[in-house]
Amino acid sequence: MSRILARFWDPTGERHGGLPTYPWKMAPPHLLTLRQLTAEGLRPGGQGVQAQVLWRSRRHGAPGVRAAYLYDVRFALPKRHPSPRQRAALAKANQARRTCPVCTRDVGYVLPRHLGTCLDCGQEAAA
Ligand SMILES: [Zn+2]
């Protein structure tokens, strides 16, 4: 193990304020980044950061240590999707915003607020 790896290898977090720390790509498989959780259709749930991976980076000019925070997939929860009822309510609200009160048509666009009607009815009223 190289010096860098040894420096970042701290599974108990002893040298990193109690946060378990691993070198890049050496974290146990149940620890995922937020991006990885999202790709699995998961969110962290109530858990805080469980561990971190550290690696050296030369991006942005100066070499430095970069960190990615890890969450335990065993505490993760499925991402919230709107229920069919919520979806129906949303669709109804959007339809109401597209429906002209004068000609009662769903005109397919959100009614301009300054008219309060569809463009056709607004034009007629102005004429
Ligand atoms: Zn109209």
PDB file of C-alpha atoms and ligand atoms in Angstrom:
ATOM      1  CA  MET A   1       0.000   0.000   0.000  1.00  0.00           C
ATOM      2  CA  SER A   2       1.447   3.377  -0.982  1.00  0.00           C
ATOM      3  CA  ARG A   3       1.987   6.136   1.544  1.00  0.00           C
ATOM      4  CA  ILE A   4      -0.984   8.059   0.166  1.00  0.00           C
ATOM      5  CA  LEU A   5      -3.269   5.048   0.476  1.00  0.00           C
ATOM      6  CA  ALA A   6      -2.014   4.344   3.997  1.00  0.00           C
ATOM      7  CA  ARG A   7      -2.701   7.952   4.926  1.00  0.00           C
ATOM      8  CA  PHE A   8      -6.286   7.779   3.677  1.00  0.00           C
ATOM      9  CA  TRP A   9      -6.918   4.274   5.001  1.00  0.00           C
ATOM     10  CA  ASP A  10      -8.697   4.908   8.309  1.00  0.00           C
ATOM     11  CA  PRO A  11     -11.794   2.687   8.562  1.00  0.00           C
ATOM     12  CA  THR A  12     -12.382   3.599  12.213  1.00  0.00           C
ATOM     13  CA  GLY A  13     -12.039   7.344  11.563  1.00  0.00           C
ATOM     14  CA  GLU A  14      -9.434   7.546  14.313  1.00  0.00           C
ATOM     15  CA  ARG A  15      -7.393  10.165  12.439  1.00  0.00           C
ATOM     16  CA  HIS A  16     -10.364  11.871  10.754  1.00  0.00           C
ATOM     17  CA  GLY A  17     -12.565  13.096  13.581  1.00  0.00           C
ATOM     18  CA  GLY A  18     -14.397   9.794  13.883  1.00  0.00           C
ATOM     19  CA  LEU A  19     -15.475   9.708  10.236  1.00  0.00           C
ATOM     20  CA  PRO A  20     -14.433   6.391   8.671  1.00  0.00           C
ATOM     21  CA  THR A  21     -12.120   7.245   5.804  1.00  0.00           C
ATOM     22  CA  TYR A  22     -11.016   5.247   2.781  1.00  0.00           C
ATOM     23  CA  PRO A  23      -8.804   5.900  -0.196  1.00  0.00           C
ATOM     24  CA  TRP A  24     -10.592   6.373  -3.519  1.00  0.00           C
ATOM     25  CA  LYS A  25     -12.250   3.154  -4.744  1.00  0.00           C
ATOM     26  CA  MET A  26     -11.425   1.264  -1.558  1.00  0.00           C
ATOM     27  CA  ALA A  27     -14.584   1.932   0.417  1.00  0.00           C
ATOM     28  CA  PRO A  28     -16.734  -1.099   1.275  1.00  0.00           C
ATOM     29  CA  PRO A  29     -19.460  -1.777  -1.297  1.00  0.00           C
ATOM     30  CA  HIS A  30     -22.361  -0.814   0.985  1.00  0.00           C
ATOM     31  CA  LEU A  31     -21.105   2.787   1.168  1.00  0.00           C
ATOM     32  CA  LEU A  32     -22.235   4.924  -1.753  1.00  0.00           C
ATOM     33  CA  THR A  33     -21.942   8.552  -2.751  1.00  0.00           C
ATOM     34  CA  LEU A  34     -25.082  10.621  -3.138  1.00  0.00           C
ATOM     35  CA  ARG A  35     -24.715  10.346  -6.902  1.00  0.00           C
ATOM     36  CA  GLN A  36     -24.467   6.559  -6.691  1.00  0.00           C
ATOM     37  CA  LEU A  37     -27.511   6.397  -4.389  1.00  0.00           C
ATOM     38  CA  THR A  38     -29.477   8.528  -6.827  1.00  0.00           C
ATOM     39  CA  ALA A  39     -28.490   6.232  -9.679  1.00  0.00           C
ATOM     40  CA  GLU A  40     -29.989   3.357  -7.659  1.00  0.00           C
ATOM     41  CA  GLY A  41     -33.228   5.292  -7.135  1.00  0.00           C
ATOM     42  CA  LEU A  42     -32.394   5.860  -3.473  1.00  0.00           C
ATOM     43  CA  ARG A  43     -31.979   8.800  -1.100  1.00  0.00           C
ATOM     44  CA  PRO A  44     -29.975   8.897   2.152  1.00  0.00           C
ATOM     45  CA  GLY A  45     -33.104   8.957   4.325  1.00  0.00           C
ATOM     46  CA  GLY A  46     -32.500  10.212   7.849  1.00  0.00           C
ATOM     47  CA  GLN A  47     -28.858   9.174   8.013  1.00  0.00           C
ATOM     48  CA  GLY A  48     -25.991  11.620   8.041  1.00  0.00           C
ATOM     49  CA  VAL A  49     -22.671  11.113   6.306  1.00  0.00           C
ATOM     50  CA  GLN A  50     -21.317   7.686   7.311  1.00  0.00           C
ATOM     51  CA  ALA A  51     -17.841   7.794   5.803  1.00  0.00           C
ATOM     52  CA  GLN A  52     -15.693   9.580   3.268  1.00  0.00           C
ATOM     53  CA  VAL A  53     -13.298   8.757   0.493  1.00  0.00           C
ATOM     54  CA  LEU A  54     -10.238  10.944   0.066  1.00  0.00           C
ATOM     55  CA  TRP A  55      -7.998  11.294  -2.915  1.00  0.00           C
ATOM     56  CA  ARG A  56      -5.343  13.640  -4.131  1.00  0.00           C
ATOM     57  CA  SER A  57      -6.294  15.853  -7.018  1.00  0.00           C
ATOM     58  CA  ARG A  58      -4.385  18.309  -9.144  1.00  0.00           C
ATOM     59  CA  ARG A  59      -7.517  19.900 -10.521  1.00  0.00           C
ATOM     60  CA  HIS A  60      -7.828  23.675 -10.234  1.00  0.00           C
ATOM     61  CA  GLY A  61      -4.038  24.045 -10.444  1.00  0.00           C
ATOM     62  CA  ALA A  62      -2.894  23.383  -6.902  1.00  0.00           C
ATOM     63  CA  PRO A  63      -2.657  19.812  -5.701  1.00  0.00           C
ATOM     64  CA  GLY A  64      -5.021  19.116  -2.877  1.00  0.00           C
ATOM     65  CA  VAL A  65      -7.017  16.469  -1.116  1.00  0.00           C
ATOM     66  CA  ARG A  66     -10.571  16.026  -2.307  1.00  0.00           C
ATOM     67  CA  ALA A  67     -13.356  14.279  -0.446  1.00  0.00           C
ATOM     68  CA  ALA A  68     -16.586  12.534  -1.354  1.00  0.00           C
ATOM     69  CA  TYR A  69     -19.098  11.708   1.337  1.00  0.00           C
ATOM     70  CA  LEU A  70     -20.598   8.260   1.609  1.00  0.00           C
ATOM     71  CA  TYR A  71     -23.943   6.992   2.821  1.00  0.00           C
ATOM     72  CA  ASP A  72     -24.846   3.497   3.964  1.00  0.00           C
ATOM     73  CA  VAL A  73     -27.080   1.852   1.410  1.00  0.00           C
ATOM     74  CA  ARG A  74     -28.669  -0.220   4.199  1.00  0.00           C
ATOM     75  CA  PHE A  75     -30.187   2.935   5.730  1.00  0.00           C
ATOM     76  CA  ALA A  76     -31.167   4.447   2.381  1.00  0.00           C
ATOM     77  CA  LEU A  77     -34.788   4.826   1.360  1.00  0.00           C
ATOM     78  CA  PRO A  78     -36.474   4.764  -2.026  1.00  0.00           C
ATOM     79  CA  LYS A  79     -36.787   8.117  -3.705  1.00  0.00           C
ATOM     80  CA  ARG A  80     -40.177   9.725  -3.282  1.00  0.00           C
ATOM     81  CA  HIS A  81     -42.304   9.690  -6.398  1.00  0.00           C
ATOM     82  CA  PRO A  82     -45.657  11.459  -6.531  1.00  0.00           C
ATOM     83  CA  SER A  83     -48.492   8.998  -5.899  1.00  0.00           C
ATOM     84  CA  PRO A  84     -51.102   8.484  -8.666  1.00  0.00           C
ATOM     85  CA  ARG A  85     -53.476  10.677  -6.639  1.00  0.00           C
ATOM     86  CA  GLN A  86     -50.897  13.462  -6.306  1.00  0.00           C
ATOM     87  CA  ARG A  87     -50.163  13.156 -10.012  1.00  0.00           C
ATOM     88  CA  ALA A  88     -53.878  13.435 -10.833  1.00  0.00           C
ATOM     89  CA  ALA A  89     -54.219  16.511  -8.611  1.00  0.00           C
ATOM     90  CA  LEU A  90     -51.233  18.119 -10.337  1.00  0.00           C
ATOM     91  CA  ALA A  91     -52.635  17.374 -13.774  1.00  0.00           C
ATOM     92  CA  LYS A  92     -55.978  18.856 -12.762  1.00  0.00           C
ATOM     93  CA  ALA A  93     -54.364  22.019 -11.397  1.00  0.00           C
ATOM     94  CA  ASN A  94     -52.372  22.433 -14.606  1.00  0.00           C
ATOM     95  CA  GLN A  95     -55.484  21.892 -16.702  1.00  0.00           C
ATOM     96  CA  ALA A  96     -57.295  24.583 -14.719  1.00  0.00           C
ATOM     97  CA  ARG A  97     -54.468  27.003 -15.514  1.00  0.00           C
ATOM     98  CA  ARG A  98     -54.918  26.273 -19.240  1.00  0.00           C
ATOM     99  CA  THR A  99     -58.724  26.475 -19.307  1.00  0.00           C
ATOM    100  CA  CYS A 100     -60.227  29.767 -20.408  1.00  0.00           C
ATOM    101  CA  PRO A 101     -63.158  30.889 -18.234  1.00  0.00           C
ATOM    102  CA  VAL A 102     -64.815  32.666 -21.198  1.00  0.00           C
ATOM    103  CA  CYS A 103     -64.792  30.005 -23.916  1.00  0.00           C
ATOM    104  CA  THR A 104     -64.233  27.113 -21.450  1.00  0.00           C
ATOM    105  CA  ARG A 105     -61.640  25.507 -23.739  1.00  0.00           C
ATOM    106  CA  ASP A 106     -58.380  23.876 -22.610  1.00  0.00           C
ATOM    107  CA  VAL A 107     -56.243  26.030 -24.882  1.00  0.00           C
ATOM    108  CA  GLY A 108     -53.037  24.032 -24.306  1.00  0.00           C
ATOM    109  CA  TYR A 109     -51.039  26.867 -22.722  1.00  0.00           C
ATOM    110  CA  VAL A 110     -51.150  28.571 -19.340  1.00  0.00           C
ATOM    111  CA  LEU A 111     -53.490  31.562 -19.570  1.00  0.00           C
ATOM    112  CA  PRO A 112     -51.631  34.896 -19.480  1.00  0.00           C
ATOM    113  CA  ARG A 113     -52.222  36.384 -16.062  1.00  0.00           C
ATOM    114  CA  HIS A 114     -52.864  39.915 -17.367  1.00  0.00           C
ATOM    115  CA  LEU A 115     -55.698  38.658 -19.596  1.00  0.00           C
ATOM    116  CA  GLY A 116     -57.217  35.998 -17.360  1.00  0.00           C
ATOM    117  CA  THR A 117     -58.565  34.433 -20.540  1.00  0.00           C
ATOM    118  CA  CYS A 118     -57.112  32.723 -23.592  1.00  0.00           C
ATOM    119  CA  LEU A 119     -55.436  34.882 -26.240  1.00  0.00           C
ATOM    120  CA  ASP A 120     -58.422  34.630 -28.620  1.00  0.00           C
ATOM    121  CA  CYS A 121     -60.883  35.829 -25.985  1.00  0.00           C
ATOM    122  CA  GLY A 122     -58.411  38.498 -24.870  1.00  0.00           C
ATOM    123  CA  GLN A 123     -58.190  39.782 -28.451  1.00  0.00           C
ATOM    124  CA  GLU A 124     -61.964  39.809 -28.831  1.00  0.00           C
ATOM    125  CA  ALA A 125     -62.359  41.736 -25.592  1.00  0.00           C
ATOM    126  CA  ALA A 126     -59.815  44.310 -26.819  1.00  0.00           C
ATOM    127  CA  ALA A 127     -61.474  44.712 -30.233  1.00  0.00           C
TER     128      ALA A 127
HETATM  129 ZN    ZN B   1     -61.176  31.806 -24.446  1.00  0.00          ZN
END
